[in-house]
Amino acid sequence: MQLYLPIADLPVNVFLVLAMGAAVGFVSGMFGIGGGFLMTPLLIFIGITPAVAVASVASHIAASSFSGALSYWRRRAIDPALASVLLCGGVTGTAMGVWTFTQLRALGQLDLMIALSYVVLLTTVGSLMFSEGLRALMRTRRGAVPPRRSHNWIHGLPLKMRFKRSKIYLSVIPVVVVGIMIGFIGAIMGIGGGFILVPIMIYLLRVPTSTVIGTSMVLTLVTMLFATMLHAVTNHLVDAVLALILMVGGVTGAQFGVRAGQKIRGEQLRLLLGLLILSVGIRFAVELVIEPADLFTIRELGVTG
């Protein structure tokens, strides 16, 4: 069954898009992440332009993050103070990201930049997560005790603030910087950034795992909602029909993903997530190096005769 997407300006198979939404929803529910790093590339691979894919997936991520954030709020697993400081940077970073997005689009370099960003970010993060998950799995099999995490130079920075729900005393400087980074990356690449934010908060900022995911979802919800509004008003690239189909599939798949994730140990989840992220990055690299014509035209790559 074919359905025409008005903003993307092409017909798509409804069942294919629903299946993609369900698959990404399953992954999101299993790993507790937004899934934008997977959804955006999948849309690009079926022919939707990177600009429309990024803008439309932002609305999908915002919608899927709302129910998760509400659930964590009810369980008091969100640190309001920490979320507020993160949002100060996140909103600023999102505005900067959409502005950069618009400028790159005007220069005809947006598609190339999105692809290169995915290759660099996903291969780097995926490799790190895969290796860390593999080490954790090996430690578990040997019965070794995980190394105790000590404080680092970040905890010596000034302008400290006490975050009571998380029970930490931390400078607001790195928190704001992390928010800016996540907001900027999300606006350009169409990702919620949870798979980057959660490890940073745990391993660098030393935020306890009890409040990490819920606080991360609040940042994802607000920044992606803000990005959707800016993309719709500034660039007119949000395809509501596409976003709606993805939401239906995503909500359905997430229910099964949550159940599957509860049956797998934490180190196995990290290993699988790292492998998944790395695979998407490699797939993008292959498209750029071996089959560039499938994603971009000569003009879009900025090559002149």
Short mmCIF file of C-alpha atoms in Angstrom, two decimals:
data_model
loop_
_atom_site.label_atom_id
_atom_site.label_comp_id
_atom_site.label_asym_id
_atom_site.label_seq_id
_atom_site.Cartn_x
_atom_site.Cartn_y
_atom_site.Cartn_z
CA MET A 1 0.00 0.00 0.00
CA GLN A 2 1.59 3.24 -1.20
CA LEU A 3 1.10 6.58 0.56
CA TYR A 4 2.34 9.92 -0.72
CA LEU A 5 4.36 12.02 1.74
CA PRO A 6 3.72 15.72 1.03
CA ILE A 7 6.91 17.19 2.49
CA ALA A 8 9.23 14.35 1.52
CA ASP A 9 7.61 14.51 -1.94
CA LEU A 10 7.64 10.77 -2.67
CA PRO A 11 5.40 7.72 -2.20
CA VAL A 12 6.32 5.12 0.41
CA ASN A 13 5.03 1.73 1.41
CA VAL A 14 2.98 2.27 4.57
CA PHE A 15 3.67 -1.22 5.88
CA LEU A 16 7.41 -0.80 5.35
CA VAL A 17 7.46 2.46 7.32
CA LEU A 18 5.26 0.92 10.04
CA ALA A 19 7.64 -2.04 10.26
CA MET A 20 10.60 0.34 10.53
CA GLY A 21 8.85 2.26 13.29
CA ALA A 22 8.05 -0.97 15.13
CA ALA A 23 11.62 -2.26 14.78
CA VAL A 24 13.13 0.98 16.08
CA GLY A 25 10.50 1.09 18.82
CA PHE A 26 11.52 -2.43 19.83
CA VAL A 27 15.17 -1.36 20.02
CA SER A 28 14.22 1.79 21.94
CA GLY A 29 12.23 -0.17 24.47
CA MET A 30 14.95 -2.78 24.88
CA PHE A 31 17.83 -0.34 25.40
CA GLY A 32 15.94 2.63 26.89
CA ILE A 33 17.01 5.09 24.17
CA GLY A 34 15.22 7.32 21.66
CA GLY A 35 16.23 5.37 18.57
CA GLY A 36 16.82 8.41 16.35
CA PHE A 37 20.35 7.21 15.52
CA LEU A 38 18.70 4.21 13.84
CA MET A 39 15.49 5.71 12.45
CA THR A 40 17.09 8.62 10.59
CA PRO A 41 19.54 6.41 8.63
CA LEU A 42 16.76 3.92 7.80
CA LEU A 43 14.63 6.71 6.33
CA ILE A 44 17.59 7.96 4.30
CA PHE A 45 18.26 4.46 3.01
CA ILE A 46 14.70 4.16 1.60
CA GLY A 47 15.05 7.42 -0.34
CA ILE A 48 13.86 10.19 1.99
CA THR A 49 16.20 13.17 1.91
CA PRO A 50 18.39 13.60 5.00
CA ALA A 51 16.92 17.04 5.74
CA VAL A 52 13.32 15.74 5.89
CA ALA A 53 14.40 12.62 7.77
CA VAL A 54 16.15 14.63 10.49
CA ALA A 55 13.29 17.11 10.93
CA SER A 56 10.53 14.47 10.94
CA VAL A 57 12.30 12.03 13.27
CA ALA A 58 12.73 14.83 15.83
CA SER A 59 8.95 14.93 16.32
CA HIS A 60 8.84 11.13 16.57
CA ILE A 61 11.51 11.14 19.29
CA ALA A 62 9.74 13.92 21.22
CA ALA A 63 6.48 11.98 21.22
CA SER A 64 8.09 8.70 22.27
CA SER A 65 10.07 10.44 25.04
CA PHE A 66 6.96 12.00 26.57
CA SER A 67 5.46 8.77 27.92
CA GLY A 68 8.84 7.62 29.21
CA ALA A 69 9.55 10.92 30.96
CA LEU A 70 6.08 10.90 32.53
CA SER A 71 6.60 7.37 33.83
CA TYR A 72 9.96 8.25 35.40
CA TRP A 73 8.48 11.42 36.92
CA ARG A 74 5.79 9.41 38.67
CA ARG A 75 8.49 7.12 40.07
CA ARG A 76 10.49 10.16 41.29
CA ALA A 77 13.41 9.02 39.14
CA ILE A 78 14.03 12.48 37.63
CA ASP A 79 16.29 15.13 39.15
CA PRO A 80 14.43 18.43 38.44
CA ALA A 81 17.42 20.63 39.28
CA LEU A 82 19.80 18.64 37.09
CA ALA A 83 17.25 18.55 34.26
CA SER A 84 16.81 22.35 34.48
CA VAL A 85 20.55 23.01 34.19
CA LEU A 86 20.85 20.54 31.30
CA LEU A 87 17.96 22.28 29.54
CA CYS A 88 19.67 25.67 29.81
CA GLY A 89 22.39 24.27 27.61
CA GLY A 90 20.12 21.98 25.61
CA VAL A 91 17.79 24.72 24.36
CA THR A 92 20.77 26.91 23.42
CA GLY A 93 22.48 24.04 21.62
CA THR A 94 19.28 23.16 19.74
CA ALA A 95 18.89 26.74 18.48
CA MET A 96 22.53 26.74 17.38
CA GLY A 97 22.05 23.37 15.68
CA VAL A 98 18.97 24.44 13.71
CA TRP A 99 20.76 27.64 12.62
CA THR A 100 23.75 25.58 11.45
CA PHE A 101 21.34 23.14 9.75
CA THR A 102 19.75 26.03 7.82
CA GLN A 103 23.10 27.48 6.76
CA LEU A 104 24.44 24.13 5.55
CA ARG A 105 21.23 23.54 3.61
CA ALA A 106 21.57 26.93 1.91
CA LEU A 107 25.15 26.04 0.93
CA GLY A 108 24.09 22.65 -0.46
CA GLN A 109 26.31 20.75 2.01
CA LEU A 110 23.69 19.55 4.49
CA ASP A 111 23.29 15.97 3.22
CA LEU A 112 27.04 15.40 3.17
CA MET A 113 27.47 16.85 6.66
CA ILE A 114 24.71 14.64 8.09
CA ALA A 115 26.24 11.52 6.56
CA LEU A 116 29.77 12.36 7.73
CA SER A 117 28.47 13.17 11.21
CA TYR A 118 26.78 9.77 11.42
CA VAL A 119 29.89 7.95 10.25
CA VAL A 120 32.20 9.68 12.75
CA LEU A 121 29.83 9.72 15.74
CA LEU A 122 28.35 6.25 15.43
CA THR A 123 31.58 4.41 14.65
CA THR A 124 33.33 6.16 17.57
CA VAL A 125 30.56 5.74 20.13
CA GLY A 126 29.69 2.24 18.90
CA SER A 127 33.32 1.08 19.17
CA LEU A 128 33.66 2.48 22.70
CA MET A 129 30.37 0.99 23.89
CA PHE A 130 31.09 -2.38 22.29
CA SER A 131 34.55 -2.62 23.86
CA GLU A 132 33.25 -1.52 27.28
CA GLY A 133 30.39 -4.03 27.10
CA LEU A 134 32.78 -6.78 26.07
CA ARG A 135 35.10 -6.02 29.00
CA ALA A 136 32.13 -5.96 31.41
CA LEU A 137 30.91 -9.30 30.06
CA MET A 138 34.38 -10.84 30.48
CA ARG A 139 34.61 -9.51 34.06
CA THR A 140 31.22 -11.03 34.87
CA ARG A 141 32.24 -14.43 33.52
CA ARG A 142 35.47 -14.34 35.54
CA GLY A 143 33.60 -13.19 38.64
CA ALA A 144 35.78 -10.08 38.91
CA VAL A 145 34.61 -7.00 40.80
CA PRO A 146 34.01 -3.92 38.56
CA PRO A 147 36.65 -1.18 39.09
CA ARG A 148 35.50 1.56 41.42
CA ARG A 149 34.95 4.88 39.67
CA SER A 150 36.86 7.76 41.25
CA HIS A 151 36.31 11.50 40.91
CA ASN A 152 38.01 13.29 38.02
CA TRP A 153 39.04 16.85 37.16
CA ILE A 154 35.44 17.76 36.27
CA HIS A 155 34.49 17.60 39.95
CA GLY A 156 37.09 20.26 40.75
CA LEU A 157 35.48 22.94 38.58
CA PRO A 158 33.92 26.05 40.21
CA LEU A 159 30.26 27.20 40.31
CA LYS A 160 29.14 24.05 42.10
CA MET A 161 25.52 23.25 42.80
CA ARG A 162 23.92 20.59 44.97
CA PHE A 163 21.55 18.28 43.10
CA LYS A 164 19.52 16.78 45.94
CA ARG A 165 17.61 14.09 44.06
CA SER A 166 20.83 12.69 42.57
CA LYS A 167 22.78 13.33 45.80
CA ILE A 168 25.76 14.91 44.03
CA TYR A 169 27.64 18.21 44.39
CA LEU A 170 28.80 19.27 40.95
CA SER A 171 29.80 22.32 38.91
CA VAL A 172 27.10 23.57 36.54
CA ILE A 173 29.72 24.26 33.84
CA PRO A 174 30.11 20.69 32.52
CA VAL A 175 26.35 20.10 32.84
CA VAL A 176 25.55 23.12 30.65
CA VAL A 177 28.28 22.15 28.15
CA VAL A 178 26.88 18.62 27.88
CA GLY A 179 23.38 20.06 27.33
CA ILE A 180 24.65 22.33 24.54
CA MET A 181 26.43 19.42 22.86
CA ILE A 182 23.41 17.10 22.98
CA GLY A 183 21.03 19.81 21.74
CA PHE A 184 23.34 20.78 18.88
CA ILE A 185 23.93 17.20 17.73
CA GLY A 186 20.23 16.36 18.01
CA ALA A 187 19.12 19.30 15.87
CA ILE A 188 21.55 18.47 13.06
CA MET A 189 21.41 14.67 13.10
CA GLY A 190 17.84 13.96 14.24
CA ILE A 191 18.84 11.97 17.31
CA GLY A 192 17.75 12.32 20.92
CA GLY A 193 21.30 11.74 22.06
CA GLY A 194 20.38 9.42 24.94
CA PHE A 195 22.98 6.84 23.91
CA ILE A 196 25.63 9.58 24.30
CA LEU A 197 24.16 11.48 27.25
CA VAL A 198 23.60 8.51 29.57
CA PRO A 199 27.23 7.25 29.48
CA ILE A 200 28.55 10.81 29.92
CA MET A 201 26.34 11.40 32.94
CA ILE A 202 27.27 8.06 34.51
CA TYR A 203 31.00 7.87 33.79
CA LEU A 204 32.04 11.55 33.71
CA LEU A 205 29.54 13.43 35.86
CA ARG A 206 29.04 10.49 38.24
CA VAL A 207 25.25 10.84 38.28
CA PRO A 208 23.64 7.77 39.91
CA THR A 209 21.86 5.38 37.58
CA SER A 210 18.61 5.82 39.55
CA THR A 211 18.07 9.30 38.03
CA VAL A 212 20.11 9.15 34.83
CA ILE A 213 17.59 7.74 32.34
CA GLY A 214 14.60 9.78 33.54
CA THR A 215 16.59 13.04 33.56
CA SER A 216 18.00 12.19 30.13
CA MET A 217 14.48 11.69 28.76
CA VAL A 218 13.40 15.14 29.98
CA LEU A 219 16.27 16.73 28.04
CA THR A 220 15.43 14.64 24.96
CA LEU A 221 11.74 15.55 25.16
CA VAL A 222 12.26 19.31 25.40
CA THR A 223 15.14 19.62 22.92
CA MET A 224 13.45 17.46 20.27
CA LEU A 225 10.15 19.32 20.70
CA PHE A 226 12.00 22.62 20.34
CA ALA A 227 13.92 21.30 17.32
CA THR A 228 10.67 20.17 15.67
CA MET A 229 9.12 23.63 16.11
CA LEU A 230 12.21 25.39 14.75
CA HIS A 231 12.52 23.02 11.78
CA ALA A 232 8.82 23.44 10.97
CA VAL A 233 8.89 27.25 11.17
CA THR A 234 12.34 27.88 9.72
CA ASN A 235 12.88 25.12 7.17
CA HIS A 236 9.34 23.69 6.62
CA LEU A 237 10.73 20.15 6.57
CA VAL A 238 8.62 18.28 9.14
CA ASP A 239 6.49 15.67 7.37
CA ALA A 240 3.55 15.13 9.75
CA VAL A 241 2.25 12.11 7.82
CA LEU A 242 5.60 10.35 8.05
CA ALA A 243 5.99 11.22 11.73
CA LEU A 244 2.51 9.87 12.53
CA ILE A 245 3.17 6.51 10.85
CA LEU A 246 6.47 6.18 12.69
CA MET A 247 4.81 6.99 16.02
CA VAL A 248 2.18 4.25 15.57
CA GLY A 249 4.82 1.65 14.75
CA GLY A 250 7.19 2.88 17.44
CA VAL A 251 4.66 2.72 20.28
CA THR A 252 3.72 -0.84 19.30
CA GLY A 253 7.28 -2.09 19.02
CA ALA A 254 8.40 -0.43 22.27
CA GLN A 255 6.01 -2.55 24.33
CA PHE A 256 7.70 -5.76 23.18
CA GLY A 257 11.18 -4.21 23.45
CA VAL A 258 10.72 -3.37 27.12
CA ARG A 259 9.80 -6.98 27.89
CA ALA A 260 12.77 -8.31 25.94
CA GLY A 261 15.18 -5.90 27.63
CA GLN A 262 14.12 -7.09 31.08
CA LYS A 263 15.32 -10.60 30.25
CA ILE A 264 18.86 -9.57 29.24
CA ARG A 265 21.68 -8.62 31.61
CA GLY A 266 23.05 -5.06 31.60
CA GLU A 267 26.49 -5.88 30.17
CA GLN A 268 24.87 -7.89 27.36
CA LEU A 269 22.59 -4.96 26.55
CA ARG A 270 25.57 -2.58 26.35
CA LEU A 271 27.43 -5.01 24.12
CA LEU A 272 24.48 -5.41 21.76
CA LEU A 273 23.78 -1.66 21.68
CA GLY A 274 27.42 -0.90 20.90
CA LEU A 275 27.39 -3.46 18.08
CA LEU A 276 24.16 -1.98 16.68
CA ILE A 277 25.47 1.59 16.75
CA LEU A 278 28.78 0.53 15.18
CA SER A 279 26.94 -1.38 12.43
CA VAL A 280 24.87 1.67 11.44
CA GLY A 281 28.03 3.82 11.33
CA ILE A 282 29.81 1.29 9.11
CA ARG A 283 26.76 1.06 6.82
CA PHE A 284 26.84 4.83 6.35
CA ALA A 285 30.58 4.71 5.64
CA VAL A 286 30.04 2.05 2.98
CA GLU A 287 27.36 4.18 1.30
CA LEU A 288 29.68 7.18 1.25
CA VAL A 289 32.81 5.40 0.04
CA ILE A 290 31.50 2.65 -2.26
CA GLU A 291 28.08 3.81 -3.40
CA PRO A 292 27.95 7.63 -3.06
CA ALA A 293 25.50 7.96 -5.93
CA ASP A 294 22.84 6.14 -3.96
CA LEU A 295 22.70 8.87 -1.35
CA PHE A 296 23.88 12.05 -3.01
CA THR A 297 24.07 13.71 -6.39
CA ILE A 298 27.29 15.25 -7.67
CA ARG A 299 25.86 18.71 -7.01
CA GLU A 300 24.97 17.91 -3.42
CA LEU A 301 28.50 16.74 -2.78
CA GLY A 302 29.78 20.09 -4.00
CA VAL A 303 31.88 18.58 -6.79
CA THR A 304 32.34 20.77 -9.84
CA GLY A 305 33.48 19.74 -13.28
#
